[in-house]
PDB file of C-alpha atoms in Angstrom:
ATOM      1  CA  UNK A   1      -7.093  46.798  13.689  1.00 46.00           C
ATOM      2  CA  UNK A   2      -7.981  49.563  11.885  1.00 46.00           C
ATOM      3  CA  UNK A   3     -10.088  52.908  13.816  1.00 44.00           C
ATOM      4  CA  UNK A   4     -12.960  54.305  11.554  1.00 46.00           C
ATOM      5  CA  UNK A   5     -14.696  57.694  11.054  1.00 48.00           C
ATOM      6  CA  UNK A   6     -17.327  56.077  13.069  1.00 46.00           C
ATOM      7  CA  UNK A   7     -15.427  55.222  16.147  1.00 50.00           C
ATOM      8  CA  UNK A   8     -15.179  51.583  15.044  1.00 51.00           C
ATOM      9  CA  UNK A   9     -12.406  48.925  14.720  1.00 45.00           C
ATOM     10  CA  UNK A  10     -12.557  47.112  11.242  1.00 47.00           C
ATOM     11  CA  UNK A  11      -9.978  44.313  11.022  1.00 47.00           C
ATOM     12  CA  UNK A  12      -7.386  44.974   8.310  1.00 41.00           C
ATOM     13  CA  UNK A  13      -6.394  41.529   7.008  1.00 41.00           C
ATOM     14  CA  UNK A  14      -2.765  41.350   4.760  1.00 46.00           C
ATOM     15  CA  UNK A  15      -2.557  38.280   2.297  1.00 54.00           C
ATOM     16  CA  UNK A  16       0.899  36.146   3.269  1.00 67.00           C
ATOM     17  CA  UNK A  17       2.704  36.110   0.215  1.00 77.00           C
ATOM     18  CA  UNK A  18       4.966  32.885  -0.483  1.00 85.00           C
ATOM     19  CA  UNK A  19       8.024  32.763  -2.608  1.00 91.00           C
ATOM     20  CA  UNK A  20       6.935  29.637  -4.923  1.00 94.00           C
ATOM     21  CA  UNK A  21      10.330  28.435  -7.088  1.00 94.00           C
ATOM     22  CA  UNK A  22       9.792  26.651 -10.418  1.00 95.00           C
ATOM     23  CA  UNK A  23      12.736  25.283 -11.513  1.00 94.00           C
ATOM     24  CA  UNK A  24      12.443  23.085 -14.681  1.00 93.00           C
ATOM     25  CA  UNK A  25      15.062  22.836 -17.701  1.00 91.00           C
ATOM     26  CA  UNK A  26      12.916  22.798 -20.265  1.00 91.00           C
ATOM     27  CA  UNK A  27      12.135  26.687 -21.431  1.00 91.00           C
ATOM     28  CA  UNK A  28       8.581  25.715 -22.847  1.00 91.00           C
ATOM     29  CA  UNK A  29       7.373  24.007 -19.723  1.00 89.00           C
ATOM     30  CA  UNK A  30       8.867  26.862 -16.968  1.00 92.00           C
ATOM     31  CA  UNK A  31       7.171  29.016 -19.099  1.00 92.00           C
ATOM     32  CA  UNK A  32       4.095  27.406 -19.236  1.00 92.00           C
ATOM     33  CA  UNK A  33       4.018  26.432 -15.600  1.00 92.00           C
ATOM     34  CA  UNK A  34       5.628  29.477 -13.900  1.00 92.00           C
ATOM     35  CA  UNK A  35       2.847  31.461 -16.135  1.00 93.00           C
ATOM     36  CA  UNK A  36      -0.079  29.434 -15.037  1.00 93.00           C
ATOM     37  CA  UNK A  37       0.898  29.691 -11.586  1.00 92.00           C
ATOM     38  CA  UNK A  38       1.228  33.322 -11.066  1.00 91.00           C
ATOM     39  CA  UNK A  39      -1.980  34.040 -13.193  1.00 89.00           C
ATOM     40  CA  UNK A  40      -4.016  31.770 -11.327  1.00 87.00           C
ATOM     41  CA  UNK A  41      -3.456  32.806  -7.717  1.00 81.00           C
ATOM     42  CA  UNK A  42      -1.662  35.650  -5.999  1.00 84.00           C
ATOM     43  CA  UNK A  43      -0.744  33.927  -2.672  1.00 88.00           C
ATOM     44  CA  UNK A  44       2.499  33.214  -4.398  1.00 91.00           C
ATOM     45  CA  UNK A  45       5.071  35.286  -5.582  1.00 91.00           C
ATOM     46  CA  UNK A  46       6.076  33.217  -8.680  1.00 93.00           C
ATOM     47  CA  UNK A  47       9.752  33.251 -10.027  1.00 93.00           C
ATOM     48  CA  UNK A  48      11.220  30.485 -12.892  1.00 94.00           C
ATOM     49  CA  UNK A  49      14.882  29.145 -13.381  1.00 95.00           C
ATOM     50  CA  UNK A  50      16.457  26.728 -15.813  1.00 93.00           C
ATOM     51  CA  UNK A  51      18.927  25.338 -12.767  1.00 93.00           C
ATOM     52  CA  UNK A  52      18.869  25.175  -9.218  1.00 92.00           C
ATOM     53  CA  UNK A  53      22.386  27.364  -9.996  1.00 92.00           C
ATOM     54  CA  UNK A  54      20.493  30.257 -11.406  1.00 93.00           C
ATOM     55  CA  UNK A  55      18.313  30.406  -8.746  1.00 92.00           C
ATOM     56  CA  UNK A  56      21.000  30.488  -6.296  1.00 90.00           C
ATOM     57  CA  UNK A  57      23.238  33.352  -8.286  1.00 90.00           C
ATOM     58  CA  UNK A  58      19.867  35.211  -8.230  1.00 87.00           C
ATOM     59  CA  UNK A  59      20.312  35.768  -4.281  1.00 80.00           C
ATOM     60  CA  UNK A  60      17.160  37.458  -2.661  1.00 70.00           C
ATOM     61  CA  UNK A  61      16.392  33.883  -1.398  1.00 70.00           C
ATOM     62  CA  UNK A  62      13.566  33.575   1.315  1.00 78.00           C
ATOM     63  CA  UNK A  63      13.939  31.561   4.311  1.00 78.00           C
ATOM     64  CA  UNK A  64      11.176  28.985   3.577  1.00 88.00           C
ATOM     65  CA  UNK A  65      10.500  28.989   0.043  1.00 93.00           C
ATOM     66  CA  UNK A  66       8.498  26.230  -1.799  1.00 94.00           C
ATOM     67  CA  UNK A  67      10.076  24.936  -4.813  1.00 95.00           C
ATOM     68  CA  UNK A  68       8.132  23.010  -7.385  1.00 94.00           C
ATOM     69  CA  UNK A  69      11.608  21.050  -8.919  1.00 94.00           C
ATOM     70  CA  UNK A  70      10.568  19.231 -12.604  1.00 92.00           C
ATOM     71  CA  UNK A  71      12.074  16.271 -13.439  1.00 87.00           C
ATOM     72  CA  UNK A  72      12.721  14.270 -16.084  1.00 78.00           C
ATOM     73  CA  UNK A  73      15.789  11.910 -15.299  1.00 69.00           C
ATOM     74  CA  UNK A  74      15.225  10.206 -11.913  1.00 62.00           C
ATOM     75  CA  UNK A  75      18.963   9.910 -11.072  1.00 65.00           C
ATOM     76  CA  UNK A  76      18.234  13.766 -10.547  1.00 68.00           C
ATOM     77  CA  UNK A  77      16.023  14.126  -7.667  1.00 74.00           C
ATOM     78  CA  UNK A  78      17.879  13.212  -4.470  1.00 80.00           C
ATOM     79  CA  UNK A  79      21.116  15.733  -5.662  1.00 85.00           C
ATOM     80  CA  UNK A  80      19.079  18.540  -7.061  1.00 89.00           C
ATOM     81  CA  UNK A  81      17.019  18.261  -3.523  1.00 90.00           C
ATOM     82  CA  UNK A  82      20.750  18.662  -1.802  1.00 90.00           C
ATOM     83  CA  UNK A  83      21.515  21.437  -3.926  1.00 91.00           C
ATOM     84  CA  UNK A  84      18.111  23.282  -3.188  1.00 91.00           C
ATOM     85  CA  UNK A  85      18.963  22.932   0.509  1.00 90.00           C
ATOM     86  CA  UNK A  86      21.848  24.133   0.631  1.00 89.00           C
ATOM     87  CA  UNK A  87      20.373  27.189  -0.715  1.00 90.00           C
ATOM     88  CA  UNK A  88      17.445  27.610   1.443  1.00 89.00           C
ATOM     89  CA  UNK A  89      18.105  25.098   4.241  1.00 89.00           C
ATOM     90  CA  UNK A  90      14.023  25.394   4.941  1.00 91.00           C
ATOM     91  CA  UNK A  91      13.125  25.242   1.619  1.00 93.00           C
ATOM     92  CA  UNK A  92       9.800  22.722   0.705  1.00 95.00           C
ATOM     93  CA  UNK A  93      10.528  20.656  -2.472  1.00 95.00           C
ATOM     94  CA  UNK A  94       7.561  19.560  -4.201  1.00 95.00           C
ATOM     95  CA  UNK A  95       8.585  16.821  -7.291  1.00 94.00           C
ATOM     96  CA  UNK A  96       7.094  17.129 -10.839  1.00 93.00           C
ATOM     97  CA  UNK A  97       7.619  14.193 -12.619  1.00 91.00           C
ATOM     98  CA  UNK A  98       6.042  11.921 -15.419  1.00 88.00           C
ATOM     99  CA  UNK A  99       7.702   8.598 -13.320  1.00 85.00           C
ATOM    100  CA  UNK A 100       4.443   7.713 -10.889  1.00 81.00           C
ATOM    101  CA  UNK A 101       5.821   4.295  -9.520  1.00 81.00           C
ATOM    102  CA  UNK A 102       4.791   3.796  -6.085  1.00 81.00           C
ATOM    103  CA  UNK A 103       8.344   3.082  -5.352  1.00 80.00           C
ATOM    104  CA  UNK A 104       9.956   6.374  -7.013  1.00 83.00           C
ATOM    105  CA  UNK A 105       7.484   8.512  -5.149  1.00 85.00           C
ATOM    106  CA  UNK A 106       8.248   6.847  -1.537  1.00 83.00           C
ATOM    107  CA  UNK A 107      11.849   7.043  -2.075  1.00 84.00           C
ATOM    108  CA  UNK A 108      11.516  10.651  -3.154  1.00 87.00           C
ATOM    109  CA  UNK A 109      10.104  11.606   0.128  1.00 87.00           C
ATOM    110  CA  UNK A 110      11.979   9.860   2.312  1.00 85.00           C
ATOM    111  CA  UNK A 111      14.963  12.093   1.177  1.00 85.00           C
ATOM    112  CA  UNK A 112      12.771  15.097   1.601  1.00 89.00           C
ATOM    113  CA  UNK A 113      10.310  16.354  -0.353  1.00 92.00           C
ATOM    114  CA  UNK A 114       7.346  17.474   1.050  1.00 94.00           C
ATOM    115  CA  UNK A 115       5.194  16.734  -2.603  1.00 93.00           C
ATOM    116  CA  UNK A 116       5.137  14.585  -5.801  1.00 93.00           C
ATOM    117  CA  UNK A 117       2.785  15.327  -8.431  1.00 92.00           C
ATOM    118  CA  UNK A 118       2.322  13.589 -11.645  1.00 90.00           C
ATOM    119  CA  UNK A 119       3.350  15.474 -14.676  1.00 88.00           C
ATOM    120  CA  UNK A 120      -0.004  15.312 -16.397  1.00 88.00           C
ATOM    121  CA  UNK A 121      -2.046  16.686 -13.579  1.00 89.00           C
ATOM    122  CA  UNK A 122      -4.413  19.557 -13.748  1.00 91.00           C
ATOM    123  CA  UNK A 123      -3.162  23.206 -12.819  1.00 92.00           C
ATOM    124  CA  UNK A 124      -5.884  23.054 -10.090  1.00 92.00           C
ATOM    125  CA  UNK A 125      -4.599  19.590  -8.652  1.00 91.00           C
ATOM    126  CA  UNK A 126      -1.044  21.532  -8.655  1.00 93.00           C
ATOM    127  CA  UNK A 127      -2.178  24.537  -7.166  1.00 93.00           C
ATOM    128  CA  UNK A 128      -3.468  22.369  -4.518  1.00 93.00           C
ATOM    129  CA  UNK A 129      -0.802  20.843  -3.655  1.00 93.00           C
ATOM    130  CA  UNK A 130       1.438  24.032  -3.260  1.00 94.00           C
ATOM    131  CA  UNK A 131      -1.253  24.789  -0.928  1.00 93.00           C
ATOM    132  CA  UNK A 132      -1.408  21.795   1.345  1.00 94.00           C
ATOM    133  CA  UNK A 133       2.509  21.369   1.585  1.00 94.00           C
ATOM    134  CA  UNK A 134       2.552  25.649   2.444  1.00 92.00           C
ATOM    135  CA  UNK A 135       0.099  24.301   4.912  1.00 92.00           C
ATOM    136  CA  UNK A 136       2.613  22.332   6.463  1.00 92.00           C
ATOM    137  CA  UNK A 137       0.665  19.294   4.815  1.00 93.00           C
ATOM    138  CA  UNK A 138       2.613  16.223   2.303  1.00 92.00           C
ATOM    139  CA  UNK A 139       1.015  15.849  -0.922  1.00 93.00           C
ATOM    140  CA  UNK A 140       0.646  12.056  -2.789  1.00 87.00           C
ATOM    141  CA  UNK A 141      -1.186  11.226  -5.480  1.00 82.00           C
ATOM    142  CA  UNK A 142      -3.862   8.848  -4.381  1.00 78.00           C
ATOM    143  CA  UNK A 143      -3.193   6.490  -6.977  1.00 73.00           C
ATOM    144  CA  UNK A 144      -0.017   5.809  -5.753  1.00 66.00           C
ATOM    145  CA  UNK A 145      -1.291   5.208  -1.972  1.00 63.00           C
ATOM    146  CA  UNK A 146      -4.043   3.003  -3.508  1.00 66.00           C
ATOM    147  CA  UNK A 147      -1.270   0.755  -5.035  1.00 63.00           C
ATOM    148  CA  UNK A 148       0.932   0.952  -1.715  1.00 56.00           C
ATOM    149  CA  UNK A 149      -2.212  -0.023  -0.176  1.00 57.00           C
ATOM    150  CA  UNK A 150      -2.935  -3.086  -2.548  1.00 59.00           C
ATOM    151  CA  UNK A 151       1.025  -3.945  -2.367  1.00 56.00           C
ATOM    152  CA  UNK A 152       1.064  -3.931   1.343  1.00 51.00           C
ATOM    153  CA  UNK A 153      -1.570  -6.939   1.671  1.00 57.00           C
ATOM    154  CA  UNK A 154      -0.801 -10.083   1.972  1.00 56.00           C
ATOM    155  CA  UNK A 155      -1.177 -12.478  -1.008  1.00 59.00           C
ATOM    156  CA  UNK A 156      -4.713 -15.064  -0.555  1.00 63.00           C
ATOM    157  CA  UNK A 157      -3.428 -18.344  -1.016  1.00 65.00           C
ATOM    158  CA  UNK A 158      -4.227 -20.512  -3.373  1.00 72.00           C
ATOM    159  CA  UNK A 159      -6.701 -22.693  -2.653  1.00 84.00           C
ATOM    160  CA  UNK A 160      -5.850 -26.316  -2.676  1.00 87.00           C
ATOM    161  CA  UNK A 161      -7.800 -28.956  -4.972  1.00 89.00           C
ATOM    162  CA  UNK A 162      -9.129 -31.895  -3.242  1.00 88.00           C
ATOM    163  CA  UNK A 163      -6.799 -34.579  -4.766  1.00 91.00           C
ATOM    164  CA  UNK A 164      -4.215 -32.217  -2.804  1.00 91.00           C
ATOM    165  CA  UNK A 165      -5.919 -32.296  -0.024  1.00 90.00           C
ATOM    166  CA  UNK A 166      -6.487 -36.032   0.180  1.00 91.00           C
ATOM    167  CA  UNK A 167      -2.501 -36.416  -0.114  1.00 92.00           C
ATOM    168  CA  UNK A 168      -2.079 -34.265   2.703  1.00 91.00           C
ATOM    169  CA  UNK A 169      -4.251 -36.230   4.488  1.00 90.00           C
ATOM    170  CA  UNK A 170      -1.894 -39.105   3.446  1.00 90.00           C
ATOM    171  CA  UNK A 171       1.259 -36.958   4.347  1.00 89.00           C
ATOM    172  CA  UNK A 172       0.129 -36.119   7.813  1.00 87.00           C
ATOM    173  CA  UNK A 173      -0.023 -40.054   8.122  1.00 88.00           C
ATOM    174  CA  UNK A 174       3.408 -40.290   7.703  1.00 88.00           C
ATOM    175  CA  UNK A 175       2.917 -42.353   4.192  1.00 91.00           C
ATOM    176  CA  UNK A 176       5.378 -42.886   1.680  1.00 92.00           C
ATOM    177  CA  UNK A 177       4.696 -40.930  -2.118  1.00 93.00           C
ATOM    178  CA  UNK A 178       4.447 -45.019  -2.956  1.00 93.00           C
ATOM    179  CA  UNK A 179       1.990 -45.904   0.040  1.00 92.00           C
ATOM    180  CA  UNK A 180      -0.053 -42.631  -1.138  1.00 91.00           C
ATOM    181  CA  UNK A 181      -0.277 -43.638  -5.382  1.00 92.00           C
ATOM    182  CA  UNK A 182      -1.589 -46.864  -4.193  1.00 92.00           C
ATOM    183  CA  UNK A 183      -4.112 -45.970  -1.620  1.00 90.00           C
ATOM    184  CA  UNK A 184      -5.223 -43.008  -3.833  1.00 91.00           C
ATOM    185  CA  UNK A 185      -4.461 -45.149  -7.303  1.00 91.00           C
ATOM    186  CA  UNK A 186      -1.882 -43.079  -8.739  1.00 91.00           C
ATOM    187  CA  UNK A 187       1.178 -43.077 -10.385  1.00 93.00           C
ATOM    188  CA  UNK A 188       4.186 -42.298  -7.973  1.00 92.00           C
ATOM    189  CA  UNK A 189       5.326 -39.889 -10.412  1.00 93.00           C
ATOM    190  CA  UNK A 190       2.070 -38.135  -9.973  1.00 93.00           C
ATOM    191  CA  UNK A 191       2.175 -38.037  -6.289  1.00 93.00           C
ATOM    192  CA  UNK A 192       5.169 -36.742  -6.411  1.00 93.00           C
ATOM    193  CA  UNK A 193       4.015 -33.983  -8.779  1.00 93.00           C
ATOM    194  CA  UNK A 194       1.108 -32.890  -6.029  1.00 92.00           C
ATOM    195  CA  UNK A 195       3.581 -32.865  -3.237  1.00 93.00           C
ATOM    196  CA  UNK A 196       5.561 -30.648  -5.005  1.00 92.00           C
ATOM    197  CA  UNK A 197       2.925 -28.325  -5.845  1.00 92.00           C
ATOM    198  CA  UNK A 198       1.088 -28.276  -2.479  1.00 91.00           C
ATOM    199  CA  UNK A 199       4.283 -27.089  -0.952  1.00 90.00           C
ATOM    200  CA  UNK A 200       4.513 -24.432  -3.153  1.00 89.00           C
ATOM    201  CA  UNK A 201       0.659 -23.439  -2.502  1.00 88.00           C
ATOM    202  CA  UNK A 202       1.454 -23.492   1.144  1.00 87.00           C
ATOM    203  CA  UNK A 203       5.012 -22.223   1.493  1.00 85.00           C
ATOM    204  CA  UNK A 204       6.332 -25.299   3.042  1.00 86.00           C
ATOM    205  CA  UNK A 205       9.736 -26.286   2.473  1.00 84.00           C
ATOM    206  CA  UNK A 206       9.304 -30.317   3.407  1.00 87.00           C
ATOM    207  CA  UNK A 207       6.174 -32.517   3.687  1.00 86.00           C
ATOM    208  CA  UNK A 208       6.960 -32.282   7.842  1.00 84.00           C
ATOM    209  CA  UNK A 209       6.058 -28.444   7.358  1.00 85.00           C
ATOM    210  CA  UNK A 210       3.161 -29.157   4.842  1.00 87.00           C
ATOM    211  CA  UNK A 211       1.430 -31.490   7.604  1.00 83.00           C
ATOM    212  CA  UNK A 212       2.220 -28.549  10.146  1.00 81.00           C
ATOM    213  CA  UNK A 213       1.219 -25.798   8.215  1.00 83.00           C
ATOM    214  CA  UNK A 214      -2.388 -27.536   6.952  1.00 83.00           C
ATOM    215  CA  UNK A 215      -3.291 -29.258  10.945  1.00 78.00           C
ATOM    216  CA  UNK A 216      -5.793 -26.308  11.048  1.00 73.00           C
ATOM    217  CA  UNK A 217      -7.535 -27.735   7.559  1.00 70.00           C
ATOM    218  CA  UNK A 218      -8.308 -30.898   8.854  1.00 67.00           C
ATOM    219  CA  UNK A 219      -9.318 -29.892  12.395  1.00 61.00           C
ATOM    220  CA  UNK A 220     -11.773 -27.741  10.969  1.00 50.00           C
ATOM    221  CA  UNK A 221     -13.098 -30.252   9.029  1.00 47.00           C
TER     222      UNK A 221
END
Protein backbone atom coordinates (compact mmCIF):
# COMPACT_ATOMS: atom_id res chain seq x y z
CA UNK A 1 0.00 0.00 0.00
CA UNK A 2 1.00 3.05 -1.17
CA UNK A 3 0.03 6.73 1.04
CA UNK A 4 -1.08 9.61 -1.35
CA UNK A 5 -0.95 13.45 -1.33
CA UNK A 6 -4.50 13.07 -0.44
CA UNK A 7 -4.24 11.02 2.66
CA UNK A 8 -5.23 7.89 0.73
CA UNK A 9 -3.92 4.28 0.35
CA UNK A 10 -3.72 3.22 -3.43
CA UNK A 11 -2.66 -0.42 -3.79
CA UNK A 12 0.68 -0.76 -5.60
CA UNK A 13 0.46 -4.06 -7.49
CA UNK A 14 4.17 -5.69 -8.85
CA UNK A 15 3.81 -8.14 -11.92
CA UNK A 16 5.52 -11.79 -10.79
CA UNK A 17 8.00 -12.31 -13.28
CA UNK A 18 8.76 -16.11 -14.27
CA UNK A 19 11.97 -17.43 -15.62
CA UNK A 20 10.44 -19.32 -18.85
CA UNK A 21 13.49 -21.73 -20.45
CA UNK A 22 13.33 -22.60 -24.16
CA UNK A 23 15.58 -25.07 -24.90
CA UNK A 24 15.40 -26.43 -28.51
CA UNK A 25 18.47 -27.54 -30.84
CA UNK A 26 17.45 -26.21 -33.73
CA UNK A 27 18.82 -22.32 -33.99
CA UNK A 28 15.84 -21.26 -36.36
CA UNK A 29 13.10 -22.55 -34.13
CA UNK A 30 14.71 -21.15 -30.47
CA UNK A 31 14.87 -18.19 -32.29
CA UNK A 32 11.62 -18.08 -33.51
CA UNK A 33 9.99 -19.34 -30.37
CA UNK A 34 12.11 -17.70 -27.62
CA UNK A 35 11.31 -14.36 -29.82
CA UNK A 36 7.62 -14.83 -29.96
CA UNK A 37 7.47 -15.51 -26.44
CA UNK A 38 9.13 -12.59 -24.93
CA UNK A 39 7.40 -10.15 -27.45
CA UNK A 40 4.11 -11.37 -26.74
CA UNK A 41 3.88 -11.19 -22.95
CA UNK A 42 6.07 -9.81 -20.20
CA UNK A 43 5.06 -12.17 -17.32
CA UNK A 44 8.05 -14.14 -18.41
CA UNK A 45 11.49 -13.44 -18.42
CA UNK A 46 12.44 -15.33 -21.65
CA UNK A 47 15.99 -16.91 -22.09
CA UNK A 48 16.96 -19.66 -25.18
CA UNK A 49 19.64 -22.53 -25.18
CA UNK A 50 20.71 -25.08 -27.74
CA UNK A 51 21.25 -27.86 -24.69
CA UNK A 52 20.00 -28.42 -21.41
CA UNK A 53 24.16 -28.13 -20.80
CA UNK A 54 24.24 -24.53 -21.79
CA UNK A 55 21.62 -23.68 -19.73
CA UNK A 56 23.15 -25.22 -16.82
CA UNK A 57 26.90 -23.57 -17.45
CA UNK A 58 24.82 -20.34 -17.66
CA UNK A 59 24.19 -20.56 -13.70
CA UNK A 60 21.73 -17.78 -12.44
CA UNK A 61 19.15 -20.66 -12.35
CA UNK A 62 15.76 -19.90 -10.50
CA UNK A 63 14.27 -22.20 -8.12
CA UNK A 64 11.06 -23.00 -10.09
CA UNK A 65 11.61 -22.23 -13.56
CA UNK A 66 9.32 -23.42 -16.45
CA UNK A 67 11.06 -24.92 -19.28
CA UNK A 68 9.41 -25.33 -22.62
CA UNK A 69 12.00 -28.52 -23.81
CA UNK A 70 11.51 -29.13 -27.97
CA UNK A 71 11.78 -32.31 -29.19
CA UNK A 72 12.31 -34.03 -32.06
CA UNK A 73 13.65 -37.66 -31.25
CA UNK A 74 11.37 -39.28 -28.64
CA UNK A 75 14.15 -41.45 -27.10
CA UNK A 76 15.01 -37.83 -25.76
CA UNK A 77 12.38 -36.81 -23.45
CA UNK A 78 12.55 -38.90 -20.27
CA UNK A 79 16.74 -38.13 -20.02
CA UNK A 80 16.66 -34.54 -21.06
CA UNK A 81 13.68 -34.23 -18.26
CA UNK A 82 16.46 -35.90 -15.71
CA UNK A 83 18.97 -33.60 -16.82
CA UNK A 84 16.64 -30.45 -16.40
CA UNK A 85 16.04 -31.63 -12.83
CA UNK A 86 18.96 -32.00 -11.77
CA UNK A 87 19.44 -28.47 -12.56
CA UNK A 88 16.46 -26.96 -11.07
CA UNK A 89 15.06 -29.80 -8.95
CA UNK A 90 11.51 -27.66 -9.11
CA UNK A 91 11.73 -26.94 -12.48
CA UNK A 92 8.13 -27.40 -14.72
CA UNK A 93 8.87 -29.14 -18.09
CA UNK A 94 6.44 -28.44 -20.65
CA UNK A 95 7.11 -30.92 -24.04
CA UNK A 96 7.11 -29.49 -27.62
CA UNK A 97 6.86 -32.06 -29.94
CA UNK A 98 5.44 -32.91 -33.52
CA UNK A 99 4.76 -36.86 -32.04
CA UNK A 100 0.86 -36.35 -30.70
CA UNK A 101 0.13 -40.15 -30.00
CA UNK A 102 -2.05 -40.51 -27.12
CA UNK A 103 0.42 -42.94 -25.84
CA UNK A 104 3.72 -40.67 -26.19
CA UNK A 105 1.95 -37.85 -24.43
CA UNK A 106 0.74 -40.12 -21.29
CA UNK A 107 4.05 -41.62 -20.95
CA UNK A 108 5.65 -38.20 -21.11
CA UNK A 109 3.82 -37.10 -18.08
CA UNK A 110 3.97 -39.79 -16.07
CA UNK A 111 7.81 -39.16 -15.90
CA UNK A 112 7.10 -35.55 -15.20
CA UNK A 113 6.18 -33.03 -17.26
CA UNK A 114 3.70 -30.80 -16.30
CA UNK A 115 2.72 -29.94 -20.40
CA UNK A 116 2.77 -31.37 -23.98
CA UNK A 117 1.93 -29.26 -26.78
CA UNK A 118 1.81 -30.14 -30.36
CA UNK A 119 4.45 -28.63 -32.49
CA UNK A 120 2.08 -26.93 -34.89
CA UNK A 121 0.05 -25.10 -32.34
CA UNK A 122 -0.68 -21.45 -32.27
CA UNK A 123 1.65 -19.01 -30.18
CA UNK A 124 -1.59 -18.17 -28.25
CA UNK A 125 -2.44 -21.97 -27.51
CA UNK A 126 1.41 -22.01 -26.23
CA UNK A 127 1.26 -19.04 -24.30
CA UNK A 128 -1.60 -20.63 -22.66
CA UNK A 129 -0.27 -23.35 -21.65
CA UNK A 130 2.87 -21.72 -19.96
CA UNK A 131 0.17 -20.05 -18.16
CA UNK A 132 -1.96 -22.86 -16.84
CA UNK A 133 1.10 -25.15 -15.86
CA UNK A 134 2.69 -21.57 -13.93
CA UNK A 135 -0.74 -21.86 -12.50
CA UNK A 136 0.05 -24.98 -11.00
CA UNK A 137 -2.37 -26.46 -13.77
CA UNK A 138 -1.24 -29.75 -16.50
CA UNK A 139 -1.73 -28.90 -19.98
CA UNK A 140 -3.07 -31.77 -22.80
CA UNK A 141 -4.12 -31.26 -25.95
CA UNK A 142 -7.75 -32.16 -26.12
CA UNK A 143 -7.37 -34.21 -29.03
CA UNK A 144 -5.36 -36.49 -27.35
CA UNK A 145 -7.90 -36.86 -24.24
CA UNK A 146 -10.68 -37.25 -26.86
CA UNK A 147 -8.81 -40.35 -28.27
CA UNK A 148 -7.91 -41.66 -24.61
CA UNK A 149 -11.48 -41.17 -24.11
CA UNK A 150 -12.65 -43.18 -27.29
CA UNK A 151 -9.72 -45.86 -26.47
CA UNK A 152 -10.86 -46.33 -22.97
CA UNK A 153 -14.48 -47.71 -24.03
CA UNK A 154 -15.27 -50.84 -24.39
CA UNK A 155 -15.66 -52.36 -27.89
CA UNK A 156 -19.91 -52.94 -28.92
CA UNK A 157 -20.07 -56.35 -29.92
CA UNK A 158 -20.93 -57.54 -32.88
CA UNK A 159 -24.18 -58.32 -33.31
CA UNK A 160 -25.00 -61.87 -34.09
CA UNK A 161 -27.06 -62.92 -37.36
CA UNK A 162 -29.99 -65.04 -36.79
CA UNK A 163 -28.68 -68.30 -38.40
CA UNK A 164 -26.10 -67.76 -35.38
CA UNK A 165 -28.46 -67.35 -33.16
CA UNK A 166 -30.60 -70.33 -34.06
CA UNK A 167 -27.30 -72.56 -33.56
CA UNK A 168 -26.91 -71.25 -30.26
CA UNK A 169 -30.16 -72.13 -29.57
CA UNK A 170 -29.06 -75.63 -30.78
CA UNK A 171 -25.76 -75.41 -28.67
CA UNK A 172 -27.46 -74.57 -25.45
CA UNK A 173 -29.36 -77.94 -26.21
CA UNK A 174 -26.43 -79.75 -25.91
CA UNK A 175 -26.61 -80.86 -29.85
CA UNK A 176 -23.96 -82.20 -31.81
CA UNK A 177 -22.50 -79.70 -35.02
CA UNK A 178 -24.19 -83.02 -36.93
CA UNK A 179 -27.60 -82.97 -34.88
CA UNK A 180 -27.56 -79.00 -35.59
CA UNK A 181 -26.83 -79.23 -39.89
CA UNK A 182 -29.70 -81.54 -39.90
CA UNK A 183 -32.27 -79.87 -37.81
CA UNK A 184 -31.24 -76.49 -39.37
CA UNK A 185 -30.41 -78.27 -43.02
CA UNK A 186 -26.89 -77.55 -43.26
CA UNK A 187 -23.77 -78.82 -44.13
CA UNK A 188 -21.66 -79.90 -41.00
CA UNK A 189 -18.89 -78.06 -42.41
CA UNK A 190 -21.04 -75.02 -42.26
CA UNK A 191 -22.07 -75.45 -38.75
CA UNK A 192 -18.95 -75.76 -37.87
CA UNK A 193 -17.99 -72.52 -39.63
CA UNK A 194 -20.86 -70.51 -37.41
CA UNK A 195 -19.64 -72.04 -34.23
CA UNK A 196 -16.46 -70.85 -34.88
CA UNK A 197 -17.43 -67.46 -35.65
CA UNK A 198 -20.03 -66.95 -32.88
CA UNK A 199 -17.30 -67.66 -30.43
CA UNK A 200 -15.27 -65.19 -31.76
CA UNK A 201 -18.32 -62.55 -31.74
CA UNK A 202 -18.82 -63.44 -28.15
CA UNK A 203 -15.38 -64.11 -26.70
CA UNK A 204 -16.07 -67.60 -25.75
CA UNK A 205 -13.43 -70.03 -25.79
CA UNK A 206 -15.81 -73.43 -26.06
CA UNK A 207 -19.49 -73.86 -27.06
CA UNK A 208 -20.04 -74.55 -22.92
CA UNK A 209 -19.01 -70.73 -22.57
CA UNK A 210 -20.97 -69.63 -25.76
CA UNK A 211 -24.31 -71.16 -24.16
CA UNK A 212 -23.19 -69.32 -20.83
CA UNK A 213 -22.25 -66.21 -22.15
CA UNK A 214 -25.65 -65.81 -24.59
CA UNK A 215 -28.41 -67.36 -21.48
CA UNK A 216 -29.30 -63.61 -21.17
CA UNK A 217 -30.28 -63.57 -25.20
CA UNK A 218 -32.70 -66.09 -24.98
CA UNK A 219 -34.25 -65.18 -21.61
CA UNK A 220 -34.95 -61.95 -22.94
CA UNK A 221 -36.53 -63.24 -25.70
Amino acid sequence: MRLTEYGQFTRVTEEIVSDLIVIDKNNLGLTCISSALAGYCNEFRVSAYRTVSEWKQAGCHSAEPIVLLCIADQREPASLMADIQSVAASARIIIISHVTATATILATLGNGARGYIPDNANLEVVVGAIRLVRAGGIFVPADSLMRSCQQAQPEKPTPLTARQLAIIERLRQGESNKVIAEKLDMKVNTVKVHVRNIMQKTKARNRTEVAYITKQLFEEA
